[in-house]
XYZ file of C-alpha atoms in Angstrom:
526
model
C 264.596 102.633 142.196
C 263.412 99.603 140.483
C 261.783 98.381 143.719
C 259.917 101.651 144.123
C 258.602 101.419 140.567
C 257.459 97.850 141.202
C 255.561 98.915 144.338
C 254.043 101.854 142.473
C 252.853 99.616 139.707
C 251.351 97.204 142.215
C 249.361 100.032 143.836
C 248.084 101.156 140.461
C 246.999 97.586 139.623
C 245.255 97.235 142.991
C 243.369 100.487 142.437
C 242.248 99.280 139.021
C 240.893 96.094 140.565
C 239.061 98.138 143.184
C 237.513 100.400 140.566
C 236.526 97.369 138.473
C 234.988 95.743 141.534
C 233.018 98.875 142.314
C 231.734 98.889 138.745
C 230.446 95.348 139.167
C 228.677 96.257 142.393
C 227.032 99.275 140.664
C 225.782 97.020 137.850
C 224.213 94.661 140.374
C 222.511 97.584 142.110
C 221.248 98.843 138.738
C 219.768 95.406 137.936
C 218.068 95.250 141.343
C 216.647 98.750 140.864
C 215.146 97.804 137.486
C 213.469 94.818 139.089
C 211.848 97.226 141.520
C 209.998 98.940 138.653
C 207.930 95.812 137.968
C 204.108 95.996 137.833
C 202.946 92.844 139.613
C 199.208 93.085 138.940
C 196.726 95.357 137.181
C 192.922 95.559 137.089
C 190.057 98.043 136.861
C 187.874 99.130 139.773
C 184.416 97.564 139.936
C 181.728 99.813 138.435
C 178.431 98.135 137.568
C 177.153 101.362 136.002
C 179.752 100.865 133.287
C 179.953 97.063 133.022
C 179.252 94.079 135.287
C 182.405 92.296 136.472
C 184.614 95.140 135.270
C 187.114 94.253 137.984
C 187.478 90.715 136.564
C 188.706 91.806 133.133
C 192.109 90.185 132.623
C 195.015 92.450 131.685
C 198.293 91.332 130.155
C 201.437 92.922 131.614
C 204.317 92.854 129.136
C 207.356 93.891 131.175
C 209.749 93.679 128.233
C 207.717 96.030 126.006
C 206.285 98.106 128.816
C 202.685 97.465 127.780
C 199.536 96.730 129.803
C 196.355 95.839 127.883
C 193.249 93.636 127.855
C 193.556 91.149 124.961
C 189.809 90.356 125.058
C 188.292 93.747 124.269
C 185.370 95.139 126.261
C 181.932 95.047 124.624
C 181.096 97.490 121.842
C 180.012 100.860 123.225
C 181.572 100.483 126.710
C 182.327 103.921 128.174
C 185.978 103.956 129.238
C 186.334 107.710 129.790
C 186.349 107.447 133.591
C 187.904 104.266 134.995
C 189.895 103.839 138.188
C 192.649 101.226 138.359
C 194.142 98.888 140.932
C 197.833 98.079 140.513
C 200.492 96.490 142.709
C 204.242 96.822 142.380
C 207.357 94.954 143.377
C 209.062 97.655 145.456
C 208.281 101.010 143.854
C 208.914 104.343 145.549
C 206.690 106.427 143.298
C 204.172 105.911 140.458
C 203.149 108.756 138.141
C 200.261 108.464 135.638
C 199.718 110.747 132.641
C 196.559 110.919 130.526
C 194.434 113.270 128.399
C 190.862 114.111 129.362
C 188.428 114.178 126.455
C 189.460 116.559 123.687
C 191.586 118.735 125.931
C 195.138 119.225 124.577
C 196.550 119.433 128.114
C 198.019 116.360 129.738
C 196.923 115.485 133.267
C 199.442 114.023 135.717
C 198.804 112.521 139.159
C 200.610 110.495 141.831
C 199.011 107.039 141.983
C 200.102 106.366 145.577
C 198.547 109.664 146.692
C 195.312 109.287 144.680
C 194.725 105.663 143.646
C 190.979 106.225 143.127
C 191.461 108.873 140.428
C 189.356 108.086 137.374
C 191.314 108.003 134.119
C 190.129 108.648 130.573
C 191.086 105.573 128.498
C 189.078 106.608 125.439
C 192.308 107.400 123.561
C 193.512 103.778 123.781
C 193.079 103.365 120.031
C 195.090 106.504 119.215
C 196.772 105.542 115.940
C 199.786 107.792 116.642
C 200.100 106.506 120.204
C 200.470 110.101 121.444
C 197.506 110.438 123.786
C 197.397 106.958 125.323
C 197.657 106.563 129.098
C 201.211 106.220 130.392
C 202.465 105.136 133.794
C 206.002 105.673 135.098
C 207.167 103.430 137.955
C 210.190 104.611 139.981
C 212.436 102.212 141.896
C 213.431 102.713 145.545
C 216.553 104.638 144.562
C 214.265 107.343 143.183
C 216.098 107.624 139.883
C 215.696 104.350 137.995
C 212.283 104.010 136.349
C 210.266 102.182 133.707
C 207.463 103.560 131.563
C 204.321 101.576 130.704
C 201.614 102.225 128.107
C 198.151 101.301 129.424
C 195.376 100.499 126.938
C 191.788 99.516 127.637
C 190.639 97.959 124.358
C 186.965 98.153 123.350
C 185.401 96.317 120.392
C 184.745 98.672 117.491
C 181.890 96.466 116.267
C 179.308 94.335 118.059
C 181.526 91.277 118.449
C 178.713 88.706 118.514
C 176.868 90.095 115.497
C 176.331 87.909 112.463
C 177.667 90.063 109.633
C 176.894 89.380 105.969
C 178.165 90.534 102.609
C 176.886 89.730 99.137
C 179.457 88.097 96.891
C 179.790 88.885 93.226
C 177.550 86.621 91.171
C 178.569 87.798 87.711
C 180.335 84.534 86.933
C 177.237 82.422 87.568
C 175.470 81.926 84.218
C 172.682 84.435 83.714
C 170.420 81.626 82.531
C 170.276 80.465 86.131
C 168.047 83.467 86.818
C 165.274 81.608 84.950
C 165.847 78.321 86.753
C 162.873 76.048 87.200
C 164.744 74.211 89.966
C 168.293 74.344 91.344
C 170.581 73.020 94.056
C 173.977 74.038 95.396
C 175.881 71.062 96.774
C 179.350 70.213 98.043
C 181.437 67.257 96.868
C 185.146 67.055 97.646
C 186.719 70.503 97.423
C 184.172 71.804 94.932
C 180.767 73.444 95.239
C 178.366 72.678 92.402
C 175.313 74.498 91.122
C 172.874 72.237 89.252
C 169.923 74.001 87.668
C 167.198 73.442 85.101
C 165.768 76.173 82.894
C 162.182 76.686 81.826
C 162.795 74.456 78.803
C 163.733 71.574 81.114
C 167.391 71.621 80.047
C 169.791 70.989 82.927
C 173.185 72.587 83.463
C 176.015 72.458 85.969
C 178.765 74.875 86.988
C 181.161 74.666 89.926
C 183.467 76.758 92.103
C 185.946 76.386 94.946
C 185.430 79.848 96.456
C 181.961 81.057 95.280
C 183.678 83.794 93.291
C 185.083 82.159 90.170
C 182.826 79.658 88.399
C 183.614 77.103 85.723
C 182.024 77.211 82.292
C 178.586 75.617 82.433
C 178.111 72.040 81.276
C 174.914 70.925 79.566
C 173.576 67.666 81.027
C 171.782 65.027 78.940
C 168.945 64.300 81.339
C 165.149 64.194 81.421
C 163.413 66.880 83.549
C 164.842 66.626 87.092
C 163.847 67.522 90.650
C 167.165 69.158 91.533
C 166.067 69.930 95.077
C 166.244 66.175 95.762
C 169.971 66.076 94.880
C 172.308 64.565 97.528
C 175.953 63.497 97.567
C 178.229 61.251 99.613
C 181.284 63.138 98.366
C 182.034 60.616 95.628
C 178.777 60.517 93.685
C 175.533 62.416 93.111
C 171.991 61.038 93.411
C 168.841 62.785 92.189
C 165.227 61.960 91.334
C 163.704 62.847 87.974
C 160.310 64.512 87.620
C 158.826 61.176 86.539
C 160.073 59.453 89.725
C 163.276 57.669 88.639
C 166.561 57.636 90.544
C 169.672 58.812 88.676
C 173.284 58.674 89.802
C 176.589 60.196 88.701
C 179.714 58.293 89.776
C 182.207 60.455 87.892
C 182.371 64.020 89.203
C 184.611 65.052 86.329
C 182.431 63.976 83.404
C 179.108 64.602 85.227
C 177.549 61.667 83.385
C 174.276 60.599 85.013
C 172.684 57.189 84.502
C 169.513 55.646 85.845
C 170.153 53.721 89.077
C 168.565 50.527 90.395
C 169.467 51.226 94.048
C 165.826 51.692 95.058
C 164.535 49.005 92.718
C 161.099 47.751 93.710
C 160.062 51.076 95.197
C 159.046 54.461 93.829
C 161.717 57.029 94.819
C 160.025 60.072 96.367
C 162.637 62.042 98.312
C 166.343 61.837 99.137
C 167.405 63.005 102.609
C 171.158 62.407 102.780
C 173.875 60.014 103.897
C 174.754 58.614 107.321
C 177.557 56.098 107.883
C 177.900 55.618 104.091
C 174.222 54.676 103.758
C 171.662 56.536 101.699
C 168.586 57.737 103.601
C 165.554 58.165 101.353
C 161.765 58.287 101.260
C 160.001 55.890 98.897
C 156.469 54.886 98.092
C 155.509 51.247 98.422
C 152.064 50.627 96.972
C 151.050 54.173 97.826
C 152.478 54.064 101.376
C 155.332 56.395 102.336
C 158.317 54.559 103.805
C 161.799 55.346 105.056
C 164.460 53.533 103.050
C 168.075 52.880 104.038
C 170.412 51.424 101.440
C 174.144 50.956 101.016
C 175.166 52.193 97.534
C 177.826 49.479 97.472
C 175.037 46.920 97.389
C 172.873 45.037 99.826
C 169.321 44.795 101.052
C 167.106 47.859 101.295
C 165.683 48.408 104.768
C 162.308 50.135 104.995
C 160.010 51.389 107.751
C 156.686 53.173 107.519
C 156.777 56.950 107.791
C 154.831 58.368 110.745
C 152.021 60.766 109.886
C 153.864 63.779 111.426
C 157.078 63.223 109.452
C 157.816 65.614 106.547
C 158.038 63.831 103.197
C 159.064 66.956 101.248
C 160.384 70.464 101.883
C 162.627 69.325 104.742
C 165.979 71.024 105.142
C 169.256 69.674 103.884
C 170.669 67.485 106.664
C 173.239 68.290 109.326
C 175.280 65.473 110.836
C 175.431 65.662 114.634
C 178.494 63.955 116.073
C 179.242 63.462 119.751
C 181.838 61.576 121.774
C 178.974 60.328 123.934
C 176.950 58.617 121.209
C 176.565 57.576 117.601
C 176.325 60.172 114.818
C 172.842 61.380 113.946
C 171.400 62.889 110.794
C 169.275 65.973 111.549
C 166.596 67.647 109.400
C 164.119 70.429 110.187
C 160.622 71.495 109.117
C 158.910 70.485 105.864
C 155.543 69.365 104.432
C 153.671 66.301 105.695
C 152.297 63.486 103.546
C 148.934 65.214 103.022
C 150.799 67.768 100.899
C 149.315 70.681 102.875
C 150.295 70.576 106.546
C 153.614 72.199 107.473
C 155.750 71.288 110.482
C 158.332 73.021 112.650
C 159.731 69.805 114.123
C 163.411 68.843 114.185
C 163.968 65.144 113.456
C 167.008 62.987 114.141
C 168.015 59.589 112.697
C 170.627 57.441 114.478
C 170.931 54.792 111.768
C 168.052 52.720 113.108
C 165.186 54.968 114.157
C 163.764 58.434 113.572
C 162.721 60.597 116.540
C 161.528 64.161 117.076
C 164.300 66.018 118.891
C 162.253 69.140 119.463
C 158.741 70.068 118.404
C 159.573 73.746 118.526
C 156.605 75.063 120.491
C 158.522 77.032 123.131
C 161.548 79.262 123.064
C 163.031 82.613 123.901
C 162.813 86.040 122.274
C 159.463 85.573 120.608
C 159.721 81.879 119.607
C 157.996 79.465 118.875
C 159.046 78.903 115.307
C 156.098 78.874 112.952
C 155.609 75.716 110.856
C 157.330 76.049 107.490
C 158.693 74.230 104.480
C 161.937 74.892 102.601
C 163.839 76.121 105.674
C 167.652 76.175 105.785
C 169.333 74.273 108.644
C 173.001 74.621 109.466
C 175.375 74.228 112.371
C 177.672 77.131 113.162
C 178.943 78.896 116.292
C 177.949 81.469 118.878
C 179.578 82.534 122.136
C 178.178 81.930 125.611
C 179.269 84.468 128.212
C 180.102 83.395 131.773
C 179.922 86.568 133.900
C 181.440 84.875 136.946
C 184.739 84.375 135.147
C 184.339 86.980 132.381
C 184.883 84.287 129.750
C 183.308 83.921 126.270
C 183.152 80.279 125.208
C 182.635 79.276 121.566
C 179.840 76.704 121.308
C 178.363 74.729 118.418
C 175.019 76.287 117.537
C 172.186 75.252 115.199
C 170.433 77.791 112.981
C 167.114 77.646 111.114
C 166.746 80.363 108.458
C 163.720 81.324 106.358
C 161.316 79.012 104.572
C 157.681 79.283 103.476
C 154.919 79.492 106.095
C 152.061 78.734 103.679
C 151.556 82.387 102.695
C 154.907 84.137 102.537
C 158.609 83.568 102.119
C 160.426 84.235 105.400
C 163.770 85.774 106.417
C 163.735 85.075 110.155
C 166.478 83.216 112.013
C 166.269 80.935 115.053
C 169.131 79.336 116.940
C 169.889 76.927 119.767
C 172.935 75.374 121.404
C 170.834 72.360 122.392
C 168.655 70.619 119.785
C 166.463 69.242 122.544
C 166.236 72.578 124.354
C 164.996 76.097 123.787
C 165.275 77.919 120.477
C 165.716 81.683 120.445
C 164.589 84.160 117.797
C 167.279 86.428 116.369
C 164.835 89.313 115.872
C 166.133 92.351 117.719
C 169.495 90.705 118.481
C 172.925 90.998 116.801
C 172.168 87.745 114.925
C 169.203 89.214 113.017
C 169.523 89.109 109.235
C 170.146 92.528 107.629
C 167.495 94.204 105.512
C 169.516 93.569 102.324
C 168.827 89.810 102.512
C 165.530 88.957 100.835
C 163.029 86.473 102.283
C 163.685 83.055 100.764
C 163.084 79.327 100.916
C 165.218 76.431 99.663
C 168.516 78.271 100.196
C 171.628 76.088 100.588
C 174.227 76.800 103.269
C 177.806 75.708 103.843
C 180.354 76.480 106.560
C 183.849 76.827 105.124
C 187.049 77.402 107.094
C 189.209 79.950 105.325
C 192.511 81.567 106.159
C 192.081 85.195 107.112
C 194.341 87.288 104.883
C 194.793 90.901 103.826
C 191.545 92.502 102.700
C 192.809 95.387 100.593
C 193.781 93.658 97.372
C 191.814 93.244 94.149
C 192.011 89.464 94.134
C 188.487 88.961 95.412
C 189.313 88.839 99.123
C 186.851 90.346 101.557
C 186.649 94.099 101.924
C 185.560 94.419 105.534
C 184.035 97.832 104.826
C 181.391 96.087 102.685
C 180.093 93.809 105.442
C 176.476 94.652 106.199
C 174.851 94.794 109.616
C 171.616 96.502 110.596
C 171.956 99.411 113.044
C 175.687 98.822 113.584
C 178.406 101.135 112.211
C 180.775 99.895 109.552
C 184.051 98.477 110.776
C 186.449 101.371 111.444
C 189.481 101.604 109.170
C 191.853 101.256 112.129
C 190.423 97.859 113.062
C 190.293 96.819 109.413
C 193.984 97.609 109.046
C 194.791 95.789 112.271
C 193.119 92.632 111.041
C 194.582 92.935 107.543
C 198.100 92.732 108.978
C 197.392 89.324 110.455
C 197.696 86.105 108.480
C 197.242 82.442 109.189
C 193.985 82.941 111.114
C 191.458 80.253 110.189
C 187.941 81.644 110.230
C 184.670 79.710 109.658
C 182.380 81.528 107.228
C 178.768 80.758 106.303
C 177.947 80.735 102.592
C 174.193 80.977 101.943
C 173.452 80.459 98.263
C 170.400 80.627 96.044
C 166.871 79.873 97.101
C 163.479 80.965 95.847
C 161.442 84.054 96.692
C 158.151 82.140 96.412
C 156.724 78.635 96.511
C 156.331 78.871 92.703
C 160.035 78.637 91.989
C 161.646 82.063 91.469
C 165.411 81.568 91.736
C 167.377 84.153 93.757
C 170.756 84.317 92.052
C 172.700 85.483 95.120
C 175.426 84.202 97.400
C 175.772 85.733 100.864
C 178.790 85.265 103.100
C 178.318 85.556 106.860
C 180.487 85.431 109.965
C 180.249 85.990 113.702
C 182.703 88.878 113.900
C 184.269 87.656 117.139
C 185.574 84.657 115.171
C 187.629 86.979 112.944
C 189.450 88.863 115.675
C 193.181 88.135 115.793
C 194.890 88.110 119.203
C 195.833 91.618 120.305
C 199.582 91.845 120.807
């Protein structure tokens, strides 16, 4: 009896092993079936009536989350209500696609293998509730195992390459600045300073780190100054008084200015900027205009005569051009020649030894050339160049000239180029055009500041994206605003354009505008 029980138990144990083995085989088959629900590739059909190179748009396939989407959204206004798709699969037996057409409440279903050219309405891709988005179900060869995918064709809700602007609050800037006789915004270290002089020739200074909160104004013990001549090397300020003397401030905390002997032997006339720690200036030597280069740490002053077509006043604040292929250059644009009347539209570069015209802006695209002007604003920023062959937008360093005075009127036009020696384009009629809210101006100061993109719906002075202004373009939709506000740690370069005058007889514009190419603010779509 005991032997029979032992044999019986052995059979039971063997059966258990068999059942366990079968379970393992089933699990392997299940794993293999899941692999057969994989989407190997996905793209849209070519349709030049909708968009050139539509078939080259790259789509991300997230197998783990079951999501298919284009991270680089299609251009603003692209019609995605009738797009056919091309998809390949690992070893699928059936593929079913569900979508909603227009405003119809009824869902449409079709078999992709039977009708792969069916055009699908993707206009519900931004459905906040995710109820009407396009869904695709891929069935494995066993006919029962399947995986569902959400397909989204993202489209920009704003014109991505537009230059958007918003006016910042200026209530903290002293009201007396509205009556400024001259002024200059300037950067030194982490601070941005506003120096201004009222109609009584009393000078003041206030500073900020964010153009929103300003320090209490300081009264400066100085004779009447030409604040538009102010320059800085980051450690000190240099400025010329109305009676032609050079003053310097070597302590940015006390803001104590003293007369300087750096240009001793010459009459200081204009200060251009700094290059390689050397001051670049314009002086008069026995009535002759000369370029002067001097090291503030001491040393001999180098001078060269100024050519007759070089601007001696009204030139822009400088931009430093750096390149891995050559030495840094200091760049200025436009201004007034030595006769005090003739205006120029030339862009000049200085390499530390010689000055040269980089571009006498007589040709260009979109209605250029640039008219001669004085008091223009020059800055380097970014635009995107589109390569249709690869459907790639590449961020490129771009130079902008804004406003100025053409001899009769203050201007508010904008010109740009990605090549200082090449063609300049006018922004008029393009997404880079300045909005109507920005007044014509000359002598505005501009800075490009990298800031971390954070939530926009607090009361701490952060940007409210709904307030950004753009001509003929809708406000940013709330859904996109919320999407961006959830992201953090995104560094975005913003333009700050501050101050300026509405006429050649100084009439200070107490405004600060903040601008951005909106494409630079987009976080990666996940």
